[in-house]
Short mmCIF file of C-alpha atoms in Angstrom, two decimals:
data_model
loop_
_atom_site.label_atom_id
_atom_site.label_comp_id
_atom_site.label_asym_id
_atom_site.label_seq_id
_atom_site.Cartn_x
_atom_site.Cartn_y
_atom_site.Cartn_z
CA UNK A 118 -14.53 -14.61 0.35
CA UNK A 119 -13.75 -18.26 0.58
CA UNK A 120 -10.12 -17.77 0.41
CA UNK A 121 -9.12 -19.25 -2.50
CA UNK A 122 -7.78 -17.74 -5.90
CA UNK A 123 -9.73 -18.61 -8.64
CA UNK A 124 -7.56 -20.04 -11.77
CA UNK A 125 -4.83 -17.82 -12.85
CA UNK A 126 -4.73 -17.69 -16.71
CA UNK A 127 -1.49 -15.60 -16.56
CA UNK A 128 0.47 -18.51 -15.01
CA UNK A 129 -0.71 -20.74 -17.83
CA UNK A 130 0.47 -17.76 -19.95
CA UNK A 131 4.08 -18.26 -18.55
CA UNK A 132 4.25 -21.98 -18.69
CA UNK A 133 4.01 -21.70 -14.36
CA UNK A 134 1.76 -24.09 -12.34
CA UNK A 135 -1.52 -22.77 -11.40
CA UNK A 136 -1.69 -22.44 -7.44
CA UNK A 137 -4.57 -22.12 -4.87
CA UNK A 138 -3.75 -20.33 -1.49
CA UNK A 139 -5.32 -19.38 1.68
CA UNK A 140 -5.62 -15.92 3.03
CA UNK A 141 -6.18 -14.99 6.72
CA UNK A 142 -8.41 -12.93 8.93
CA UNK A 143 -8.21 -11.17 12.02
CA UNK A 144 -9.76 -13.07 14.44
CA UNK A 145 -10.75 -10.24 17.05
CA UNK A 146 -14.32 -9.01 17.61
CA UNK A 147 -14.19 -5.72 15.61
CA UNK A 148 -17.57 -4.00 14.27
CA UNK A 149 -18.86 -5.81 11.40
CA UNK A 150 -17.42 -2.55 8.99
CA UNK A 151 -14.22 -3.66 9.46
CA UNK A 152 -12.66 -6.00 7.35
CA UNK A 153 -9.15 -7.91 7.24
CA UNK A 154 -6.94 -9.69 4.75
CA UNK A 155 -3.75 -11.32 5.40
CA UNK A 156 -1.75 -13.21 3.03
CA UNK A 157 0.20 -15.96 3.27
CA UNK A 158 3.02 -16.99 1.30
CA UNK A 159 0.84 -19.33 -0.52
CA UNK A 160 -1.49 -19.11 -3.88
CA UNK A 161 0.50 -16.69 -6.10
CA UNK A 162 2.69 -17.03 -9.25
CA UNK A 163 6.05 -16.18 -8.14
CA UNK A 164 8.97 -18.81 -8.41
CA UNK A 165 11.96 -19.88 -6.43
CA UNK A 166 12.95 -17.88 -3.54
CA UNK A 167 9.79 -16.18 -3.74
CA UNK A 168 6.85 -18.16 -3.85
CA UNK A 169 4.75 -17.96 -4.56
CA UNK A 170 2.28 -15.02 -3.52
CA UNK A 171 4.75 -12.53 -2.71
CA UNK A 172 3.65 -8.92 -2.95
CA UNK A 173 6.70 -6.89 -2.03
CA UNK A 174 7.67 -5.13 -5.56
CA UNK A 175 11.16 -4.30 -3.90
CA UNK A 176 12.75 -7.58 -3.50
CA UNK A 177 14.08 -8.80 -6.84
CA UNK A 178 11.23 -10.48 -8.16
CA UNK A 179 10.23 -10.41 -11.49
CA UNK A 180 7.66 -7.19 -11.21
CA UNK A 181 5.10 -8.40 -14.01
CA UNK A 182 4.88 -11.61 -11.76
CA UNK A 183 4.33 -9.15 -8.41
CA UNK A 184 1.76 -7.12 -10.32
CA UNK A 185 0.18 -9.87 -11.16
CA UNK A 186 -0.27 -11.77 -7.25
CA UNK A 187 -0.75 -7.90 -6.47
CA UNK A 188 -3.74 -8.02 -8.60
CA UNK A 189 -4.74 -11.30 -7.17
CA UNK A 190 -4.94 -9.95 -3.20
CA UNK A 191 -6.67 -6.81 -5.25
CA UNK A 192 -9.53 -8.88 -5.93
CA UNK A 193 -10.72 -9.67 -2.54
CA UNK A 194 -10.45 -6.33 -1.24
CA UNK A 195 -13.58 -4.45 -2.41
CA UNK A 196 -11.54 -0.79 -1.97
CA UNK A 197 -7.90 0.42 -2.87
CA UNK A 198 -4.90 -1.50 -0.92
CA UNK A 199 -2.68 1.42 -0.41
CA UNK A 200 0.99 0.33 -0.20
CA UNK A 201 3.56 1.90 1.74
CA UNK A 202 7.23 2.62 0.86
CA UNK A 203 8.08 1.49 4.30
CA UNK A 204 11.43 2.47 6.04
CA UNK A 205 11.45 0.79 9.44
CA UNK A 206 10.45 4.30 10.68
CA UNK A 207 7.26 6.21 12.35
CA UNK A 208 5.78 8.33 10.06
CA UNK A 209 1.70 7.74 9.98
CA UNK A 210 -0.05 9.08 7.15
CA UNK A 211 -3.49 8.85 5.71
CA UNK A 212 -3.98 6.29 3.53
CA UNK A 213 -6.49 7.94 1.24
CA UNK A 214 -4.06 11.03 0.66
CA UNK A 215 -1.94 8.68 -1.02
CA UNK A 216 -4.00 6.59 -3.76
CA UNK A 217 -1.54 7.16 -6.60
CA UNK A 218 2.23 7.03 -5.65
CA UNK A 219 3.19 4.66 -2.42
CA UNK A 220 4.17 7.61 0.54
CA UNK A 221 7.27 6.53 2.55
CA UNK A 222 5.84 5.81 5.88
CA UNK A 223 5.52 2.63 8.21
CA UNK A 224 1.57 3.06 8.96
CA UNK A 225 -1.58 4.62 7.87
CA UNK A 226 -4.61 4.98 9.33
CA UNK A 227 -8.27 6.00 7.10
CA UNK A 228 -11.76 6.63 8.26
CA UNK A 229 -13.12 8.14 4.54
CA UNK A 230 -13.60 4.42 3.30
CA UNK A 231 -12.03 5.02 0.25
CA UNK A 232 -9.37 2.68 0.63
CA UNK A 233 -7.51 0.27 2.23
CA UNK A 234 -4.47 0.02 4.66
CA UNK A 235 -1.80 -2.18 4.22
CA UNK A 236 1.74 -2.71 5.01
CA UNK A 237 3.99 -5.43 3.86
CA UNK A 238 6.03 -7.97 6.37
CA UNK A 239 8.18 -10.81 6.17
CA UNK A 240 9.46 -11.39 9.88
CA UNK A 241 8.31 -7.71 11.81
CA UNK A 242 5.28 -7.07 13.05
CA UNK A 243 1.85 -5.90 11.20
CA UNK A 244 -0.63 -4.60 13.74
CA UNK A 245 -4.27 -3.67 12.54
CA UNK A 246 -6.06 -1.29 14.48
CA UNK A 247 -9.76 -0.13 14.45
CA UNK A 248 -12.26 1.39 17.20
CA UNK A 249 -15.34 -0.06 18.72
CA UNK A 250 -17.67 2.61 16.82
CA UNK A 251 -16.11 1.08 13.12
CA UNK A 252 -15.06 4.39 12.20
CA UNK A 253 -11.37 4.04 12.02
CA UNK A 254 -8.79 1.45 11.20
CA UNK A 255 -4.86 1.60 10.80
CA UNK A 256 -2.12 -0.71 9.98
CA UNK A 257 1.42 -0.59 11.23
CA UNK A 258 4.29 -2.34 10.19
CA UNK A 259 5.81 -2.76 13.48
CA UNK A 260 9.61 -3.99 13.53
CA UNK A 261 11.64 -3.19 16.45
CA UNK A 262 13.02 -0.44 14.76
CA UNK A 263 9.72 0.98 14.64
CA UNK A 264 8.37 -0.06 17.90
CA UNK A 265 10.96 1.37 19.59
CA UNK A 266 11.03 4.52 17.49
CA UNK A 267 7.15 4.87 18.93
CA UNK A 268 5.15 3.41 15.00
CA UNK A 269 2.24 2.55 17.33
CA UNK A 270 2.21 5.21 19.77
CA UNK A 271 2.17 7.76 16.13
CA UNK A 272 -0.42 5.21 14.83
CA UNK A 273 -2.51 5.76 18.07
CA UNK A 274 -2.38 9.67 17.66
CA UNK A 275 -3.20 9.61 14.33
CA UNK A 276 -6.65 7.86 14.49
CA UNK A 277 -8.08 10.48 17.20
CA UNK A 278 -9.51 7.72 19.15
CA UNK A 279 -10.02 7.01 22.58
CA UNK A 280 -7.28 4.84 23.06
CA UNK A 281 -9.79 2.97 25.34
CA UNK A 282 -12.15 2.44 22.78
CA UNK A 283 -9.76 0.55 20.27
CA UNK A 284 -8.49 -2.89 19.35
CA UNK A 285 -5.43 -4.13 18.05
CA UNK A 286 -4.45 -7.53 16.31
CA UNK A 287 -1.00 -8.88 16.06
CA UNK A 288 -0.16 -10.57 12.97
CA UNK A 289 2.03 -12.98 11.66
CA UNK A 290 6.18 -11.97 12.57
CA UNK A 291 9.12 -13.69 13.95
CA UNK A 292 8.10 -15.31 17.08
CA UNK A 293 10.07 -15.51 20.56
CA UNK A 294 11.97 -18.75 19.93
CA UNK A 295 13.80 -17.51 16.85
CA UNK A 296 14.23 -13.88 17.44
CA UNK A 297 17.82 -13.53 18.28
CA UNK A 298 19.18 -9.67 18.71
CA UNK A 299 21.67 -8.03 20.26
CA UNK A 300 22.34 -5.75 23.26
CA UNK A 301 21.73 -2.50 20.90
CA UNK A 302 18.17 -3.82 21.05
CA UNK A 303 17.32 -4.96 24.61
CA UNK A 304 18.94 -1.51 25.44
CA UNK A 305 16.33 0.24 23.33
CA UNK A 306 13.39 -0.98 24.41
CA UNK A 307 14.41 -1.17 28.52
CA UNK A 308 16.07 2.47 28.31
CA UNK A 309 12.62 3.56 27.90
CA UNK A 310 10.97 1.26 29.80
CA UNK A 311 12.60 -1.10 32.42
CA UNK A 312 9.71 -3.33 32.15
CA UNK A 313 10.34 -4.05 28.63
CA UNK A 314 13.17 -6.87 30.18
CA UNK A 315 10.27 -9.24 30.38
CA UNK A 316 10.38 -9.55 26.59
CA UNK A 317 13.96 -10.86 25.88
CA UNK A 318 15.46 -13.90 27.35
CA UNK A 319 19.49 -14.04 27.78
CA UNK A 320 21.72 -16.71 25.73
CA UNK A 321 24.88 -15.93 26.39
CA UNK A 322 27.52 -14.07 24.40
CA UNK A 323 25.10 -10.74 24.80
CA UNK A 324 23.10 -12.08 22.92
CA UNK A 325 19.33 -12.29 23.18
CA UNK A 326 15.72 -14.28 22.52
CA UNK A 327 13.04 -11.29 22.14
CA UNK A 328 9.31 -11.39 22.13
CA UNK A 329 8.17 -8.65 19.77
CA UNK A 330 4.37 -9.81 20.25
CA UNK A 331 5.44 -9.03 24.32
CA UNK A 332 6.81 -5.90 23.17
CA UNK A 333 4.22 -4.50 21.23
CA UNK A 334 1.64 -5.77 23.98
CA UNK A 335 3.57 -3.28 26.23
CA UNK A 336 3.53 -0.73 24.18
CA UNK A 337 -0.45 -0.72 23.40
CA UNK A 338 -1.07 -1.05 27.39
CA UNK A 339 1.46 1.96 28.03
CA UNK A 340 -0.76 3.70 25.45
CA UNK A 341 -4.38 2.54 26.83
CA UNK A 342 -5.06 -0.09 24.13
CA UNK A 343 -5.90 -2.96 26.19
CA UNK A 344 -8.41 -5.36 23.37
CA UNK A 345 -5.20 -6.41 22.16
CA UNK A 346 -5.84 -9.98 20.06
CA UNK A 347 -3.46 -12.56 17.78
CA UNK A 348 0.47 -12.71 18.55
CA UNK A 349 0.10 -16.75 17.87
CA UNK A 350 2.36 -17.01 14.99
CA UNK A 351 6.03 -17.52 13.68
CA UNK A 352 6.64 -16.23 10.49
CA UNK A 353 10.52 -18.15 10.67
CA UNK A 354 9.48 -21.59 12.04
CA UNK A 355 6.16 -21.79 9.78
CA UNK A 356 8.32 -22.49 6.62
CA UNK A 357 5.67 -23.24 3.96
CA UNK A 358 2.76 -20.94 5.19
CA UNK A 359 5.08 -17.87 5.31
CA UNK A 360 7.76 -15.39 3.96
CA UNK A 361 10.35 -14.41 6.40
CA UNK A 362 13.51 -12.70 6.07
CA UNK A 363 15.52 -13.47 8.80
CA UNK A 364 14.96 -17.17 8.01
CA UNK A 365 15.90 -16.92 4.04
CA UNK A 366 17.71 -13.42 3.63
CA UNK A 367 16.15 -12.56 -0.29
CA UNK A 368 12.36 -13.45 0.18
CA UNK A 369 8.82 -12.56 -1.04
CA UNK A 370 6.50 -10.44 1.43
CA UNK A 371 2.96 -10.91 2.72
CA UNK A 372 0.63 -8.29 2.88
CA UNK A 373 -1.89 -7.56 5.78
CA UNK A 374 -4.65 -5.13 5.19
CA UNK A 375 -7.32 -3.28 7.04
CA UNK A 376 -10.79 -1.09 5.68
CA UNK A 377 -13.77 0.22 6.40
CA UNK A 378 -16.79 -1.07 4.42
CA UNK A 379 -18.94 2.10 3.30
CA UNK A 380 -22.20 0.21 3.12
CA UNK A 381 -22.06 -1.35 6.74
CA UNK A 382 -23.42 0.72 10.07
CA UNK A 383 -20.58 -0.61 12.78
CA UNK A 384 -22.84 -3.07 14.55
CA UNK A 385 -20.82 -6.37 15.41
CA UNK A 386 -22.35 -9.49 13.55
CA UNK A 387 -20.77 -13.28 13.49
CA UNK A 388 -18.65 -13.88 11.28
CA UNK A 389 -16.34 -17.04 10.50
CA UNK A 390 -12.50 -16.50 10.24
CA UNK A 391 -9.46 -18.26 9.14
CA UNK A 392 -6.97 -18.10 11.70
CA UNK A 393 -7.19 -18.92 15.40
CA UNK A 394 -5.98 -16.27 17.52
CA UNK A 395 -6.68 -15.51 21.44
CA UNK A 396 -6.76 -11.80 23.38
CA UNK A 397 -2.91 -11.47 24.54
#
Protein backbone atom coordinates (compact mmCIF):
# COMPACT_ATOMS: atom_id res chain seq x y z
CA UNK A 1 0.00 0.00 0.00
CA UNK A 2 1.50 3.25 -1.11
CA UNK A 3 -1.20 5.28 0.34
CA UNK A 4 -2.73 6.79 -2.31
CA UNK A 5 -6.29 6.26 -3.94
CA UNK A 6 -6.15 5.38 -7.29
CA UNK A 7 -8.58 7.61 -9.66
CA UNK A 8 -12.10 7.69 -8.55
CA UNK A 9 -14.41 7.33 -11.62
CA UNK A 10 -17.49 7.94 -9.38
CA UNK A 11 -16.39 11.54 -8.63
CA UNK A 12 -16.08 12.17 -12.35
CA UNK A 13 -19.57 10.56 -12.35
CA UNK A 14 -20.85 13.45 -10.07
CA UNK A 15 -19.14 16.30 -11.73
CA UNK A 16 -16.67 16.31 -8.15
CA UNK A 17 -12.85 16.77 -8.37
CA UNK A 18 -10.87 13.68 -8.27
CA UNK A 19 -8.69 13.67 -4.95
CA UNK A 20 -5.54 11.74 -3.78
CA UNK A 21 -5.07 11.25 0.07
CA UNK A 22 -2.75 9.77 2.49
CA UNK A 23 -3.56 7.12 4.98
CA UNK A 24 -1.58 6.39 8.19
CA UNK A 25 0.06 3.56 10.06
CA UNK A 26 0.78 2.66 13.42
CA UNK A 27 4.12 3.25 14.00
CA UNK A 28 4.79 0.72 16.99
CA UNK A 29 6.78 -2.53 16.63
CA UNK A 30 3.88 -5.05 16.47
CA UNK A 31 4.41 -8.69 14.85
CA UNK A 32 4.55 -8.46 11.23
CA UNK A 33 0.58 -10.12 11.20
CA UNK A 34 -0.65 -7.13 12.31
CA UNK A 35 -1.65 -4.54 10.16
CA UNK A 36 -3.00 -0.80 10.57
CA UNK A 37 -4.93 1.77 8.59
CA UNK A 38 -5.78 5.16 9.61
CA UNK A 39 -7.45 7.69 7.60
CA UNK A 40 -7.16 11.05 7.35
CA UNK A 41 -9.57 13.51 6.35
CA UNK A 42 -7.99 13.65 3.02
CA UNK A 43 -8.51 11.64 -0.51
CA UNK A 44 -12.29 10.98 -0.54
CA UNK A 45 -15.31 12.41 -2.44
CA UNK A 46 -17.29 14.11 0.11
CA UNK A 47 -17.97 17.98 -0.15
CA UNK A 48 -18.24 20.93 2.13
CA UNK A 49 -18.26 20.36 5.74
CA UNK A 50 -17.21 16.98 5.11
CA UNK A 51 -14.36 16.48 3.06
CA UNK A 52 -13.51 14.88 1.78
CA UNK A 53 -12.84 11.15 2.97
CA UNK A 54 -15.24 11.01 5.64
CA UNK A 55 -16.52 7.58 6.60
CA UNK A 56 -19.00 8.17 9.37
CA UNK A 57 -22.53 7.22 7.61
CA UNK A 58 -24.27 9.06 10.64
CA UNK A 59 -23.38 12.59 10.15
CA UNK A 60 -25.51 14.09 7.39
CA UNK A 61 -23.56 13.33 4.51
CA UNK A 62 -24.83 12.32 1.43
CA UNK A 63 -24.67 8.25 2.08
CA UNK A 64 -23.99 7.20 -1.69
CA UNK A 65 -20.93 9.63 -1.32
CA UNK A 66 -19.93 7.72 2.28
CA UNK A 67 -20.40 4.35 0.62
CA UNK A 68 -18.44 5.26 -1.85
CA UNK A 69 -14.96 6.71 0.36
CA UNK A 70 -16.20 3.59 2.50
CA UNK A 71 -15.41 1.51 -0.42
CA UNK A 72 -12.27 3.40 -1.05
CA UNK A 73 -10.59 2.61 2.71
CA UNK A 74 -12.24 -1.05 1.74
CA UNK A 75 -9.72 -1.47 -0.79
CA UNK A 76 -6.63 -1.38 1.20
CA UNK A 77 -7.78 -3.56 3.81
CA UNK A 78 -7.38 -7.14 2.49
CA UNK A 79 -10.33 -8.46 5.20
CA UNK A 80 -13.80 -7.02 6.35
CA UNK A 81 -13.65 -3.44 8.25
CA UNK A 82 -16.29 -4.08 10.77
CA UNK A 83 -17.98 -0.81 11.85
CA UNK A 84 -19.34 -0.11 15.08
CA UNK A 85 -22.57 1.73 16.06
CA UNK A 86 -20.59 3.43 18.71
CA UNK A 87 -22.28 5.08 21.81
CA UNK A 88 -19.50 6.64 23.88
CA UNK A 89 -19.95 3.47 26.04
CA UNK A 90 -17.92 0.07 27.03
CA UNK A 91 -19.35 -2.68 25.52
CA UNK A 92 -16.46 -4.96 23.66
CA UNK A 93 -17.62 -7.37 21.26
CA UNK A 94 -16.10 -9.60 18.69
CA UNK A 95 -15.70 -8.22 15.61
CA UNK A 96 -16.23 -11.31 13.51
CA UNK A 97 -19.71 -12.04 15.29
CA UNK A 98 -20.83 -9.03 13.69
CA UNK A 99 -19.98 -9.09 9.77
CA UNK A 100 -23.47 -8.11 8.61
CA UNK A 101 -25.30 -5.43 10.76
CA UNK A 102 -22.87 -2.76 12.74
CA UNK A 103 -23.33 -4.04 16.80
CA UNK A 104 -23.65 -1.00 19.15
CA UNK A 105 -20.47 -1.12 21.03
CA UNK A 106 -17.31 1.22 21.44
CA UNK A 107 -14.55 -1.66 20.76
CA UNK A 108 -13.94 -5.00 19.35
CA UNK A 109 -11.34 -7.17 19.56
CA UNK A 110 -10.77 -10.55 16.80
CA UNK A 111 -8.18 -13.23 16.71
CA UNK A 112 -10.19 -15.58 13.80
CA UNK A 113 -8.67 -13.25 11.00
CA UNK A 114 -11.73 -12.91 9.35
CA UNK A 115 -12.02 -9.37 9.65
CA UNK A 116 -11.08 -6.21 10.62
CA UNK A 117 -11.54 -3.79 13.64
CA UNK A 118 -12.39 -0.43 13.33
CA UNK A 119 -13.95 2.39 15.08
CA UNK A 120 -14.66 5.81 13.81
CA UNK A 121 -13.26 9.27 15.54
CA UNK A 122 -13.30 12.78 14.96
CA UNK A 123 -11.73 14.38 18.23
CA UNK A 124 -11.78 11.05 20.96
CA UNK A 125 -9.45 8.68 21.11
CA UNK A 126 -8.88 5.37 18.82
CA UNK A 127 -6.51 2.97 20.52
CA UNK A 128 -5.32 -0.24 18.58
CA UNK A 129 -4.28 -3.03 20.52
CA UNK A 130 -2.50 -6.35 19.61
CA UNK A 131 -0.10 -8.91 21.58
CA UNK A 132 3.49 -9.75 21.04
CA UNK A 133 2.54 -13.44 19.75
CA UNK A 134 0.22 -11.59 16.65
CA UNK A 135 -2.67 -13.43 17.73
CA UNK A 136 -4.98 -10.73 18.81
CA UNK A 137 -5.78 -7.16 17.99
CA UNK A 138 -8.62 -4.70 19.22
CA UNK A 139 -9.67 -1.23 18.57
CA UNK A 140 -11.31 1.15 20.98
CA UNK A 141 -12.85 4.26 20.45
CA UNK A 142 -11.75 5.87 23.53
CA UNK A 143 -13.55 9.30 24.47
CA UNK A 144 -13.61 10.32 27.97
CA UNK A 145 -16.86 9.05 28.30
CA UNK A 146 -15.53 5.79 27.58
CA UNK A 147 -12.27 5.95 29.29
CA UNK A 148 -13.72 6.76 32.26
CA UNK A 149 -16.57 4.28 31.93
CA UNK A 150 -13.43 1.56 31.80
CA UNK A 151 -13.62 0.98 27.20
CA UNK A 152 -9.99 -0.11 27.65
CA UNK A 153 -9.94 -1.89 30.78
CA UNK A 154 -13.28 -4.13 28.89
CA UNK A 155 -11.04 -4.07 25.75
CA UNK A 156 -8.15 -5.59 27.85
CA UNK A 157 -10.47 -8.44 29.26
CA UNK A 158 -11.78 -9.23 26.19
CA UNK A 159 -8.58 -10.21 24.27
CA UNK A 160 -7.46 -12.87 27.08
CA UNK A 161 -4.02 -11.60 26.95
CA UNK A 162 -1.38 -11.12 29.26
CA UNK A 163 -1.76 -7.65 29.74
CA UNK A 164 2.10 -7.74 29.86
CA UNK A 165 2.45 -9.13 26.64
CA UNK A 166 0.45 -6.35 24.67
CA UNK A 167 0.87 -3.03 22.91
CA UNK A 168 -1.21 -0.19 22.46
CA UNK A 169 -1.08 2.82 19.93
CA UNK A 170 -2.76 6.10 20.44
CA UNK A 171 -4.19 7.65 17.49
CA UNK A 172 -5.11 10.78 16.20
CA UNK A 173 -7.79 12.86 18.95
CA UNK A 174 -8.02 16.22 20.44
CA UNK A 175 -4.76 17.02 21.91
CA UNK A 176 -3.96 18.77 25.42
CA UNK A 177 -3.88 22.38 24.21
CA UNK A 178 -7.44 22.41 22.92
CA UNK A 179 -9.24 20.06 25.14
CA UNK A 180 -11.26 22.26 27.33
CA UNK A 181 -13.87 20.34 29.86
CA UNK A 182 -15.44 20.90 32.78
CA UNK A 183 -15.34 19.92 36.47
CA UNK A 184 -17.95 16.90 35.72
CA UNK A 185 -14.89 15.52 33.93
CA UNK A 186 -11.74 16.11 36.04
CA UNK A 187 -14.08 14.71 38.82
CA UNK A 188 -14.49 11.49 36.86
CA UNK A 189 -11.36 10.52 36.11
CA UNK A 190 -9.58 11.70 39.78
CA UNK A 191 -12.65 10.09 41.81
CA UNK A 192 -11.21 6.95 40.64
CA UNK A 193 -7.89 7.72 40.59
CA UNK A 194 -6.24 10.78 42.32
CA UNK A 195 -3.39 10.50 40.05
CA UNK A 196 -5.42 11.14 37.09
CA UNK A 197 -4.93 15.25 38.20
CA UNK A 198 -1.73 15.10 36.25
CA UNK A 199 -3.79 15.08 33.05
CA UNK A 200 -5.83 18.37 33.26
CA UNK A 201 -4.41 21.74 33.71
CA UNK A 202 -6.69 24.57 35.52
CA UNK A 203 -7.93 27.85 33.52
CA UNK A 204 -9.99 29.43 35.59
CA UNK A 205 -13.78 29.64 35.75
CA UNK A 206 -13.70 25.59 36.61
CA UNK A 207 -12.79 25.09 33.74
CA UNK A 208 -10.10 22.77 32.44
CA UNK A 209 -7.12 21.78 29.69
CA UNK A 210 -7.14 17.75 29.66
CA UNK A 211 -4.69 15.34 28.20
CA UNK A 212 -6.69 12.35 27.02
CA UNK A 213 -3.37 10.73 25.48
CA UNK A 214 -2.16 11.21 29.56
CA UNK A 215 -5.30 9.70 30.49
CA UNK A 216 -5.44 6.77 28.53
CA UNK A 217 -1.56 6.23 29.26
CA UNK A 218 -2.81 5.86 32.91
CA UNK A 219 -5.25 3.77 32.32
CA UNK A 220 -3.13 1.05 30.19
CA UNK A 221 -0.31 1.22 33.08
CA UNK A 222 -3.11 0.73 35.86
CA UNK A 223 -4.04 -2.26 33.66
CA UNK A 224 -0.32 -3.68 32.93
CA UNK A 225 -0.07 -2.43 29.32
CA UNK A 226 3.11 -0.67 29.45
CA UNK A 227 4.36 -0.80 25.16
CA UNK A 228 2.14 2.01 24.92
CA UNK A 229 3.20 4.05 21.42
CA UNK A 230 1.69 7.34 19.32
CA UNK A 231 -0.33 10.13 21.37
CA UNK A 232 1.59 12.83 18.93
CA UNK A 233 -1.37 14.28 17.31
CA UNK A 234 -4.22 16.98 17.40
CA UNK A 235 -7.08 16.15 15.56
CA UNK A 236 -8.50 20.17 16.34
CA UNK A 237 -5.29 22.15 15.59
CA UNK A 238 -4.32 19.90 12.40
CA UNK A 239 -7.15 21.58 10.32
CA UNK A 240 -6.57 20.15 6.82
CA UNK A 241 -5.17 16.61 7.73
CA UNK A 242 -8.17 15.88 10.03
CA UNK A 243 -11.94 15.71 11.01
CA UNK A 244 -12.73 16.91 14.40
CA UNK A 245 -15.83 17.72 16.06
CA UNK A 246 -15.19 19.86 18.72
CA UNK A 247 -13.38 22.17 16.26
CA UNK A 248 -16.36 22.27 13.47
CA UNK A 249 -19.56 20.84 15.33
CA UNK A 250 -21.20 18.82 11.90
CA UNK A 251 -18.04 17.00 10.48
CA UNK A 252 -16.90 13.88 8.53
CA UNK A 253 -15.09 10.98 10.60
CA UNK A 254 -11.84 9.09 10.11
CA UNK A 255 -11.59 5.60 10.51
CA UNK A 256 -8.69 3.64 12.25
CA UNK A 257 -8.48 -0.05 11.78
CA UNK A 258 -6.66 -3.03 13.09
CA UNK A 259 -6.31 -7.08 11.62
CA UNK A 260 -4.66 -9.98 11.65
CA UNK A 261 -3.17 -11.20 8.34
CA UNK A 262 -4.03 -15.08 7.98
CA UNK A 263 -1.07 -15.86 5.79
CA UNK A 264 1.69 -14.29 8.14
CA UNK A 265 3.40 -16.44 11.25
CA UNK A 266 3.78 -13.34 13.96
CA UNK A 267 7.50 -12.86 13.50
CA UNK A 268 8.38 -8.99 13.53
CA UNK A 269 9.91 -7.86 10.09
CA UNK A 270 10.79 -4.00 8.98
CA UNK A 271 8.48 -2.34 7.72
CA UNK A 272 8.16 1.47 6.58
CA UNK A 273 5.27 3.60 8.05
CA UNK A 274 3.58 6.84 7.52
CA UNK A 275 3.34 8.59 10.63
CA UNK A 276 6.00 9.38 13.22
CA UNK A 277 5.07 8.40 16.56
CA UNK A 278 7.35 7.71 19.84
CA UNK A 279 6.60 5.07 23.00
CA UNK A 280 4.61 7.48 25.54
Amino acid sequence: MNGQFPANSFAANLGLPEISGSLLHADWPAPNNVHTLITTRQGGVSQGRFASLNVGDHVGDDPAVVAENRRHVQAHVPLPLAYLRQVHGNRVVAAADYLDAPPEADAAFDRSRRTACAVMTADCLPVLLCDRAGSVVAAAHAGWRGLAGGVLENTIAAMQADPADLLAWLGPAIGPDAFEVGSDVLAAFTQADPAAEAAFESIGSGKYLADIYLLATQTLRRTGVSQIYGGQHCTVLERDRFFSYRRDGQTGRMVSAVWLSPELSGQRLPETHVSSSNQV
